[in-house]
Coordinates of C-alpha atoms and ligand atoms in Angstrom, one line a residue:
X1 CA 81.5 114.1 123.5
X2 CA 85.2 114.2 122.9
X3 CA 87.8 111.3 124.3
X4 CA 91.2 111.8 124.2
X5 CA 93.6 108.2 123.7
X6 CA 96.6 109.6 125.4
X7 CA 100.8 108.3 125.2
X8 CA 100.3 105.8 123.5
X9 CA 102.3 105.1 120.1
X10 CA 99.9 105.3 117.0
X11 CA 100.4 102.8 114.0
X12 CA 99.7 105.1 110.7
X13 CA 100.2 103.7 107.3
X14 CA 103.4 106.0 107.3
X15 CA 104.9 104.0 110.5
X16 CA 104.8 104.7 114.0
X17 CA 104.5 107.6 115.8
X18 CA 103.9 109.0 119.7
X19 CA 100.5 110.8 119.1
X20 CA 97.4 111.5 120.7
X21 CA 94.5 110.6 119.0
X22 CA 91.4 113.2 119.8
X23 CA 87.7 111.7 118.9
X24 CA 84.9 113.6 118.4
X25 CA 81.3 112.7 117.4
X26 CA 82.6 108.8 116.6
X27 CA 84.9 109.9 114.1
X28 CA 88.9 110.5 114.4
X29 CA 89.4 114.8 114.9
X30 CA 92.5 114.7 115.6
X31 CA 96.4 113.4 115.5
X32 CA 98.1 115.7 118.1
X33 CA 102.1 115.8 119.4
X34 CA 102.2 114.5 122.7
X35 CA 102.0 116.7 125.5
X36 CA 99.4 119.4 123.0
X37 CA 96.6 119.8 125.7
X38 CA 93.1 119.5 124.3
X39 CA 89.9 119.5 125.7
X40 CA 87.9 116.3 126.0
X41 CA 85.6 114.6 128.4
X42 CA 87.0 111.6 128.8
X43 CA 90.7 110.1 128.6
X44 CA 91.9 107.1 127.4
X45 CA 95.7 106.0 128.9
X46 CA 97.6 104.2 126.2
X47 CA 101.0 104.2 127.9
X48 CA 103.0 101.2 126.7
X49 CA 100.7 99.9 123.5
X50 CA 100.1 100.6 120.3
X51 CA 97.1 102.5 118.9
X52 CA 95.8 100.9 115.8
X53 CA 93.0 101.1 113.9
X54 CA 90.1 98.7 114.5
X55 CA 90.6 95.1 113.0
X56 CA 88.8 94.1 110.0
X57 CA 87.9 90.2 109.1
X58 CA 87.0 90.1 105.9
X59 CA 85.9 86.2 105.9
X60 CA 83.3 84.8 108.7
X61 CA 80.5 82.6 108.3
X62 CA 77.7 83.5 110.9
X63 CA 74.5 82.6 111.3
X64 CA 73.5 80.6 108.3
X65 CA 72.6 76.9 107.5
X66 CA 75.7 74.8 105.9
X67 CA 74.8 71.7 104.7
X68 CA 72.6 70.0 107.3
X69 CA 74.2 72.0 109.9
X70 CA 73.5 75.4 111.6
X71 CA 76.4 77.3 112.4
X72 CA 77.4 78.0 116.2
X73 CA 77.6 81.2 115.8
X74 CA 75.2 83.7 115.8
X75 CA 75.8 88.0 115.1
X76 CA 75.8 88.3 118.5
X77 CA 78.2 85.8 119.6
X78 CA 80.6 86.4 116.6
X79 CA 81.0 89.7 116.9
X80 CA 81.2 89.6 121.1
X81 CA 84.6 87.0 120.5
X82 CA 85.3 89.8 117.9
X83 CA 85.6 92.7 119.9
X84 CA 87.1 90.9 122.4
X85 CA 90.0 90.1 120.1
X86 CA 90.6 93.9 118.8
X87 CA 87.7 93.2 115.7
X88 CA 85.8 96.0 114.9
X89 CA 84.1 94.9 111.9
X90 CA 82.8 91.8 110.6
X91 CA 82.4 90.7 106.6
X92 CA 80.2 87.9 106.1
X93 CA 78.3 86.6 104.2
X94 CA 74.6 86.6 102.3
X95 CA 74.1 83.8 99.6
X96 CA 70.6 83.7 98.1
X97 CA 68.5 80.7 98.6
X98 CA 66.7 78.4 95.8
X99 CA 63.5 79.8 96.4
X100 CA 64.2 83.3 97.4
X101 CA 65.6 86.8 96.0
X102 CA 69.2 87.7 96.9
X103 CA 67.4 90.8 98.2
X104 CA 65.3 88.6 100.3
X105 CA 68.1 86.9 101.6
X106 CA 69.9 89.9 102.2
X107 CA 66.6 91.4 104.4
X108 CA 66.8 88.0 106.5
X109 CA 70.6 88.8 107.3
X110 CA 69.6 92.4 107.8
X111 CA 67.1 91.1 110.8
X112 CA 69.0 89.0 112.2
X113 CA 72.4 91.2 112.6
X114 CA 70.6 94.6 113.4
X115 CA 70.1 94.9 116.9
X116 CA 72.6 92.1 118.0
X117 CA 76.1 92.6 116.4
X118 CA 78.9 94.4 118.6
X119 CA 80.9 95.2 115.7
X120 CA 80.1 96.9 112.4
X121 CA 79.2 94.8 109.5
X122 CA 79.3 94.5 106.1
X123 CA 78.2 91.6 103.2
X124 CA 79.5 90.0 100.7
X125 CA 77.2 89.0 98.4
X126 CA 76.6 84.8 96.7
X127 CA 73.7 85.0 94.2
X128 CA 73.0 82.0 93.0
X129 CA 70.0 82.8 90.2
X130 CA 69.8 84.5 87.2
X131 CA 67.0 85.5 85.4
X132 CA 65.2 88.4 84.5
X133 CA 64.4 90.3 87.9
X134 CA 67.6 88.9 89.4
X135 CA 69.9 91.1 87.1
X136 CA 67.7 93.6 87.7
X137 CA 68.0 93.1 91.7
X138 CA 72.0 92.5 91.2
X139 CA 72.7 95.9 89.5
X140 CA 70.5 98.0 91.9
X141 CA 72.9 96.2 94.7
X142 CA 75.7 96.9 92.9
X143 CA 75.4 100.9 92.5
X144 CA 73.8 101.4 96.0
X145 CA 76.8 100.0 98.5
X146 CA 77.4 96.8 97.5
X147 CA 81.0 96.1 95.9
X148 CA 81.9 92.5 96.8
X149 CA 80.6 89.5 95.1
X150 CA 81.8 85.8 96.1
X151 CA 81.4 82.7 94.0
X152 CA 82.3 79.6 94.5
X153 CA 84.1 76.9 91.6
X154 CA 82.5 74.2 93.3
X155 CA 80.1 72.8 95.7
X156 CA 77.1 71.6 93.1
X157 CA 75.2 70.3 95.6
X158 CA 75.1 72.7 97.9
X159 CA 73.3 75.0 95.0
X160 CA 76.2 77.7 94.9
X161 CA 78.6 76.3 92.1
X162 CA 79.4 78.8 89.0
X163 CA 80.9 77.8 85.9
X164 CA 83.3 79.5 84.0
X165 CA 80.5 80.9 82.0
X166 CA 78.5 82.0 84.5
X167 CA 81.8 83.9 85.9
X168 CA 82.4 85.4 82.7
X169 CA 79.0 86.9 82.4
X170 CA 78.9 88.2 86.2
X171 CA 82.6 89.9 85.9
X172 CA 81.1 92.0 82.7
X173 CA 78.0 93.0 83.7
X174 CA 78.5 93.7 87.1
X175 CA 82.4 94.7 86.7
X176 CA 81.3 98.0 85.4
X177 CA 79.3 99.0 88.0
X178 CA 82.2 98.8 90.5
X179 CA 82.0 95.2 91.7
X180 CA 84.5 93.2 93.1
X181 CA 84.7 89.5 93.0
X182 CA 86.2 87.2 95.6
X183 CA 86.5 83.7 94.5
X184 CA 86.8 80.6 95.9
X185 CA 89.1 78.6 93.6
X186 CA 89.0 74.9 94.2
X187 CA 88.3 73.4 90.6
X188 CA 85.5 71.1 90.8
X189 CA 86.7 68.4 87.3
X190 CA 89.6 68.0 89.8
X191 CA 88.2 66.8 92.6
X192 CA 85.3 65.0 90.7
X193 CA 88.2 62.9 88.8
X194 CA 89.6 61.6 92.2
X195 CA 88.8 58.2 92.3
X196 CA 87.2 58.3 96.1
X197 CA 86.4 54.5 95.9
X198 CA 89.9 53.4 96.3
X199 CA 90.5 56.0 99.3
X200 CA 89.7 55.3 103.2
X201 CA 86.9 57.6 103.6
X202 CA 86.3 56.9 106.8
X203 CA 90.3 58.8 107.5
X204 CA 90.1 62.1 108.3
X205 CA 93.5 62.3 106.7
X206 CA 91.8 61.6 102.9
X207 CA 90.1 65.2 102.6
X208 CA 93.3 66.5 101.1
X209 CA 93.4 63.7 98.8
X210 CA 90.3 64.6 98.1
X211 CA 90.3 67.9 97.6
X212 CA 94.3 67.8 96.3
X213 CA 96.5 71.2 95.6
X214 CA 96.1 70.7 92.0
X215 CA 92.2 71.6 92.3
X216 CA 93.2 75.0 93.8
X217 CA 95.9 75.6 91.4
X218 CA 93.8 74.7 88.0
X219 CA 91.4 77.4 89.7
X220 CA 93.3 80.1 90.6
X221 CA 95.1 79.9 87.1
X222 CA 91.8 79.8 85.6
X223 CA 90.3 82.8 87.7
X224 CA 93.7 85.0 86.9
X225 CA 93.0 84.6 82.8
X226 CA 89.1 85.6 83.3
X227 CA 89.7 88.6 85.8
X228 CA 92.6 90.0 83.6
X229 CA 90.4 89.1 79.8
X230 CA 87.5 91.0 81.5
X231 CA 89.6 93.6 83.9
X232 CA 87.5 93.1 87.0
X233 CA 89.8 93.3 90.2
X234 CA 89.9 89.8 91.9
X235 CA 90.0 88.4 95.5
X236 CA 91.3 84.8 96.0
X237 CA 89.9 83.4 99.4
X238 CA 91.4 81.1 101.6
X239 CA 94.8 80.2 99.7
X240 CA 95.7 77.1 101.7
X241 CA 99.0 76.1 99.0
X242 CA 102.8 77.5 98.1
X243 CA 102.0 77.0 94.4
X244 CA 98.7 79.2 94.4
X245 CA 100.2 81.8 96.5
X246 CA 103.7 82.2 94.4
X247 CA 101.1 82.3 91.2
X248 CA 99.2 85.0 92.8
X249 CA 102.2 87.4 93.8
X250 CA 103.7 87.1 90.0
X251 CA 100.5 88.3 89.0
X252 CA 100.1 91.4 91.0
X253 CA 102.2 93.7 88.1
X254 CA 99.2 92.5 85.8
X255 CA 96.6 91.7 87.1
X256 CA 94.2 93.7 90.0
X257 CA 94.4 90.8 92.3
X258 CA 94.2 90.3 95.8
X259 CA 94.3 87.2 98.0
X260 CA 94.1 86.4 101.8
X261 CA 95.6 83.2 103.9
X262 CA 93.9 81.9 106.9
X263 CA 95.6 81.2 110.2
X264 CA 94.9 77.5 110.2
X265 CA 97.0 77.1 106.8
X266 CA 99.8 78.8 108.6
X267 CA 99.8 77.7 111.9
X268 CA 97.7 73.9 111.9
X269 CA 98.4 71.1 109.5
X270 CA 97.7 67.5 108.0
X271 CA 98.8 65.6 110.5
X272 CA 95.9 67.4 112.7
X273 CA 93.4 65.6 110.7
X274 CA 95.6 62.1 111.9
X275 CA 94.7 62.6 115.2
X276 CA 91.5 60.5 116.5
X277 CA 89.4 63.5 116.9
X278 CA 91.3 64.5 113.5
X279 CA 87.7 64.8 112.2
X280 CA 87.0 68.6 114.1
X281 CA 89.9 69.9 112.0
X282 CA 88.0 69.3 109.0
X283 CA 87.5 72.8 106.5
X284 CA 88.2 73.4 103.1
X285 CA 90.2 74.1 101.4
X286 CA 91.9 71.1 103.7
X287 CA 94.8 71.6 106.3
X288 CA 98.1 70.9 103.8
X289 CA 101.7 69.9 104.8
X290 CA 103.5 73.4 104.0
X291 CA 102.6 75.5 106.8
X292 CA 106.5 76.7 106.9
X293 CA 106.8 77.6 104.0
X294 CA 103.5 79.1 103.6
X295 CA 104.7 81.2 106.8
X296 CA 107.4 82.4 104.7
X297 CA 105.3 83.4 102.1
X298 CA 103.3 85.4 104.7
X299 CA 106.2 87.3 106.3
X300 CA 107.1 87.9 102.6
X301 CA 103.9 90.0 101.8
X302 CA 102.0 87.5 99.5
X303 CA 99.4 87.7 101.1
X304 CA 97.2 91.3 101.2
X305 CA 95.0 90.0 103.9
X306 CA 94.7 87.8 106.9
X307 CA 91.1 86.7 106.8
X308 CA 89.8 83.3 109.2
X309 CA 87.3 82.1 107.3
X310 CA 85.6 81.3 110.6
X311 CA 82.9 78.7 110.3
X312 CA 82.2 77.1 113.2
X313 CA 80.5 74.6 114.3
X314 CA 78.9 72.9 117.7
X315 CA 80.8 70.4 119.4
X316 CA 77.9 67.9 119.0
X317 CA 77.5 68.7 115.1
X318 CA 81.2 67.9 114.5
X319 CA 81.1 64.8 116.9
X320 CA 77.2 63.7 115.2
X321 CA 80.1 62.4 112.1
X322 CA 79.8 58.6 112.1
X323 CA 83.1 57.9 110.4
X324 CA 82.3 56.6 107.3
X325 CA 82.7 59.0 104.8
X326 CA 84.6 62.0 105.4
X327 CA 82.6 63.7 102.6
X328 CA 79.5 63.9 105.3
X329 CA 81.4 65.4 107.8
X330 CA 81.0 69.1 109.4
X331 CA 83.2 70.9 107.4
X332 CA 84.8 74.0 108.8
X333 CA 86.4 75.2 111.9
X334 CA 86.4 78.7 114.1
X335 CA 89.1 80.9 114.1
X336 CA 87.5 84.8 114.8
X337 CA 89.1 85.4 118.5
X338 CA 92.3 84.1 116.8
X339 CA 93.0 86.2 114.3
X340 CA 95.1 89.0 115.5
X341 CA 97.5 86.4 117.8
X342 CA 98.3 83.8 115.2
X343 CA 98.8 87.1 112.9
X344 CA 101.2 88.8 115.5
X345 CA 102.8 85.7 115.8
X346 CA 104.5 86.0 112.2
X347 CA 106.2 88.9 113.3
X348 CA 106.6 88.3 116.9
X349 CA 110.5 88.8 117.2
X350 CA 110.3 92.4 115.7
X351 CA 107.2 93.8 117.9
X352 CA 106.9 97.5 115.9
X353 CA 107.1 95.4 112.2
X354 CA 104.6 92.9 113.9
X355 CA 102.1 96.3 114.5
X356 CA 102.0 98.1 110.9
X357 CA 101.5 94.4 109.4
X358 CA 98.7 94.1 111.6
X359 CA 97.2 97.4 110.6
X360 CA 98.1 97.0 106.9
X361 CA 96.5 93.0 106.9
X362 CA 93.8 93.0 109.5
X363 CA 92.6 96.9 108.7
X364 CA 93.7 98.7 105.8
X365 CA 94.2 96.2 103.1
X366 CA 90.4 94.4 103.8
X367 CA 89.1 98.0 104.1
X368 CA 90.4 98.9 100.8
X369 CA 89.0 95.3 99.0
X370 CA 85.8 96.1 100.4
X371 CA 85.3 99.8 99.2
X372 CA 85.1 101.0 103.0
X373 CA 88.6 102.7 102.9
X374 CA 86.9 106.3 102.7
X375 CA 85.3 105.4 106.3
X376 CA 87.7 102.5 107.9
X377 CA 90.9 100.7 107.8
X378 CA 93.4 103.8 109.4
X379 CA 93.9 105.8 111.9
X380 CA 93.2 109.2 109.7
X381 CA 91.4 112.0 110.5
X382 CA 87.6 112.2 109.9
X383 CA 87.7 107.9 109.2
X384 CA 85.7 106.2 112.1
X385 CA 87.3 106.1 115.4
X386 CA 87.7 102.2 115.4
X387 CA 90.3 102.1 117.9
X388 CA 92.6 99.0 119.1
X389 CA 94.9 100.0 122.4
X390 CA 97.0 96.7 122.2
X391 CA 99.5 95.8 125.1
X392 CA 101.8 93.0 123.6
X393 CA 103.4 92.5 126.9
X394 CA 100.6 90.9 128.7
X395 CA 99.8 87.6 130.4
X396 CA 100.1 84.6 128.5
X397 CA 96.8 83.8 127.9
X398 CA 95.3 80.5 125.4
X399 CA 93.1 81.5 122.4
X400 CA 89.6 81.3 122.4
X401 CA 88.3 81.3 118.5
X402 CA 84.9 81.4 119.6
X403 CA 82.2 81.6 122.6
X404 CA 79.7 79.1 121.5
X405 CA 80.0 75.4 122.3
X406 CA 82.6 74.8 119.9
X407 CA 85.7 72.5 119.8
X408 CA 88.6 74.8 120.4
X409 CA 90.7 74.9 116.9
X410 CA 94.1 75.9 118.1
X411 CA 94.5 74.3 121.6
X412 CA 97.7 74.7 123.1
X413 CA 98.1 77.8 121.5
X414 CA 98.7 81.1 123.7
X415 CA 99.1 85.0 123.8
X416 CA 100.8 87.6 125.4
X417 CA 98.3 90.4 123.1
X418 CA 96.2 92.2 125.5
X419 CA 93.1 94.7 124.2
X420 CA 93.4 96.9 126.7
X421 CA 90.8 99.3 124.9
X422 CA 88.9 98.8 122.0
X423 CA 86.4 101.7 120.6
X424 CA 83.9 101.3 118.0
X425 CA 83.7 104.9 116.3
X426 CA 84.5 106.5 119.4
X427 CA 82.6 105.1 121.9
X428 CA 84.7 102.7 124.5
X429 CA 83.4 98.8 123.9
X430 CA 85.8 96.8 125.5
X431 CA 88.8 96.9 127.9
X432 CA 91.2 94.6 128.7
X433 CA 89.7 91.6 126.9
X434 CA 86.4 92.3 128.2
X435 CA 83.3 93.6 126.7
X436 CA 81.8 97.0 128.6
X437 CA 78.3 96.3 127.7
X438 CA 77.4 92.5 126.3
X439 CA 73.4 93.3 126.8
X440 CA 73.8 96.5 124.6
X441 CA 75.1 95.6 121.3
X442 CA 76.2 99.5 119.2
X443 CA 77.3 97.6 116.0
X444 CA 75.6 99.0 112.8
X445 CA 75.2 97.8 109.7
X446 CA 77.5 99.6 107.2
X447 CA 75.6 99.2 103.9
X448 CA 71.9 100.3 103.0
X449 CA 68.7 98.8 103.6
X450 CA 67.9 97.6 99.7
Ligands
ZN501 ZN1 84.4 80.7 103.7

């Protein structure tokens, strides 16, 4: 089966070019002048968009328990708002369980995502035990397809907390073997020294004082001197303030570090959580009062990646809060069907600019963090035809960050970006905003049964 994606103007690393893009047997066979006539069974008309490469988000939370709460989203719905949206391929996440194996954990993932997910997929990793047979499990991972690692610098409680120590010993033992590490850096003596008595808890408003800039500072600086002392590259999640991000891009000449925004510290901020639903804009790190110049930063290139962090949550979960204690709150907000509008948006007045950030961001960037760059993340011959035919010209339209029964994040909000085709290694998925078969799910999972 060959398909031909015809006048349409493709977005390669290099720039932008008129090219047709020939697929053949999923993957990318060809980048042909315009006007070359090649054989194919099937053509795609691209006239008037941009032909990019599939969209990657390297940060969504599905199907997993947080807390006391379930998340809305499942595989299936994740990655059907996904595709929808130009998303091609998911990252999300596994974290191993108290009484389980990370391997075990992984398997129950596996089950639930194979069969069910529209878009391709691929797992970070959280273990959270370490004894004998889990170092064992960890390096066997690590040299058969899985390169990322997350940790967390707080979040006791919740069982996935790692000291300095434990960081140290993961970045040399598993640094070796090829792993990278992505971090989140909120410092928990930071936000244990807060003195929550003499707060209003039951404010929305008091997260950030609860979780201040200063705790993701301390971290990030703290993360910086470990990845560089044991020369392990480094992925800084959600960076929600100025001071982080202006830390991060000085360290780039030293350091191999990378570090993604989300489009809620960009686009939303504190005075959302004033509001009296403030309580559904509730994630961490917390909404902060610099979204400008955060913006700035963004248009600027300090950030490698625009990732949502999507973790969503039912409408009845997030209203179940009883206004007490802000601390007890669901606590994290959807974002997924988003992600390529409030990232267009940046760039909006220069349309071509606004198209290779896209594809450097959204695809090639997370691609190369994840170790998938040899199969994803450009539009290159013989790399997976993951294919995004975007009109910008469309009809405004509001977001939608997710299908389930969620409380819309960004409401108000609207798009002129139309998907007018999407293709997951070659085969047509969706077309103009629509998927072509929601009871037949052709996502695969990108790394190996353990
Ligand atoms: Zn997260």
């Amino acid at each position: 089966m060959k398909t031909l994606v015809r006048h349409g103007r493709a977005v390669l690393p290099e720039g932008i070019e008129p090219l047709d893009i020939l697929v053949e047997d999923g993957q990318i066979a060809a980048l042909l002048p315009p006007g070359t006539t090649a054989v194919a069974d099937q053509m795609i008309d691209a006239a008037g968009c941009y032909v990019l490469p599939g969209f990657i988000d390297f940060h969504v939370h599905l199907d997993d328990r947080i807390g006391p709460f379930y998340l809305a989203d499942t595989y299936g719905s994740g990655s059907r708002v996904a595709l929808q949206n130009g998303i091609t391929t998911l990252c999300s996440f596994v974290t191993q369980g108290a009484e389980e194996s990370l391997i075990q954990a992984l398997n129950t993932a596996r089950r639930k995502a194979h069969g069910t997910t529209h878009t391709d997929v691929l797992w970070h990793l959280t273990p959270t035990r370490f004894e004998g047979e889990d170092w064992t499990n960890l390096e066997a991972l690590a040299a058969t397809g899985y390169r990322t690692y997350k940790f967390y610098t707080t979040y006791q409680a919740a069982g996935i907390f790692a000291d300095q120590q434990r960081l140290d010993e993961v970045f040399r033992r598993l640094g070796p073997l090829g792993a990278r590490f992505l971090v989140h850096c909120e410092d928990d003596d930071v936000m244990a020294a807060v003195d929550a008595e003499h707060l209003d808890l039951s404010a929305p408003g008091t997260h950030g004082r609860l979780r201040p800039e200063f705790a993701e500072l301390l971290a990030v600086e703290a993360l910086l001197d470990l990845a560089l002392h044991r020369r392990v590259p480094l992925h800084v999640v959600h960076v929600s303030t100025v001071t982080a991000a202006e830390i991060l891009l000085r360290a780039r000449g030293s350091a191999d570090v990378t570090c993604e925004t989300c489009p809620q510290y960009l686009w939303l901020d504190e005075t959302w959580l004033d509001r009296p639903d403030g309580h559904r804009w509730l994630c961490s790190p917390p909404l902060r009062g610099s979204r400008e110049r955060l913006r700035e930063l963004a248009r600027a290139g300090a950030f490698d990646l625009l990732a949502t962090d999507h973790c969503a949550f039912r409408k009845q979960d997030k209203d179940a809060w009883d206004h007490r204690d802000v601390r007890t709150a669901a606590n994290g907000i959807a974002g997924l069907g988003a992600l390529p509008h409030l990232a267009w948006k940046l760039w909006a007045d220069t349309p071509d600019r606004a198209a290779l950030e896209l594809a450097k961001r959204l695809s090639q960037n997370p691609a190369r963090r994840a170790g998938i760059e040899d199969r994803k993340g450009a539009l290159r011959v013989g790399l997976d035809a993951d294919l995004v035919v975007l009109d910008p010209t469309g009809p405004e339209t509001p977001l939608v960050s997710s299908l389930a029964d969620v409380h819309e994040t960004y409401p108000g909000f609207t798009s002129n970006l139309t998907f007018r085709h999407v293709l997951l290694r070659g085969e047509p998925v969706a077309a103009d905003g629509r998927l072509l078969h929601p009871q037949s799910p052709t996502g695969i999972l990108l790394q190996p049964q353990p």
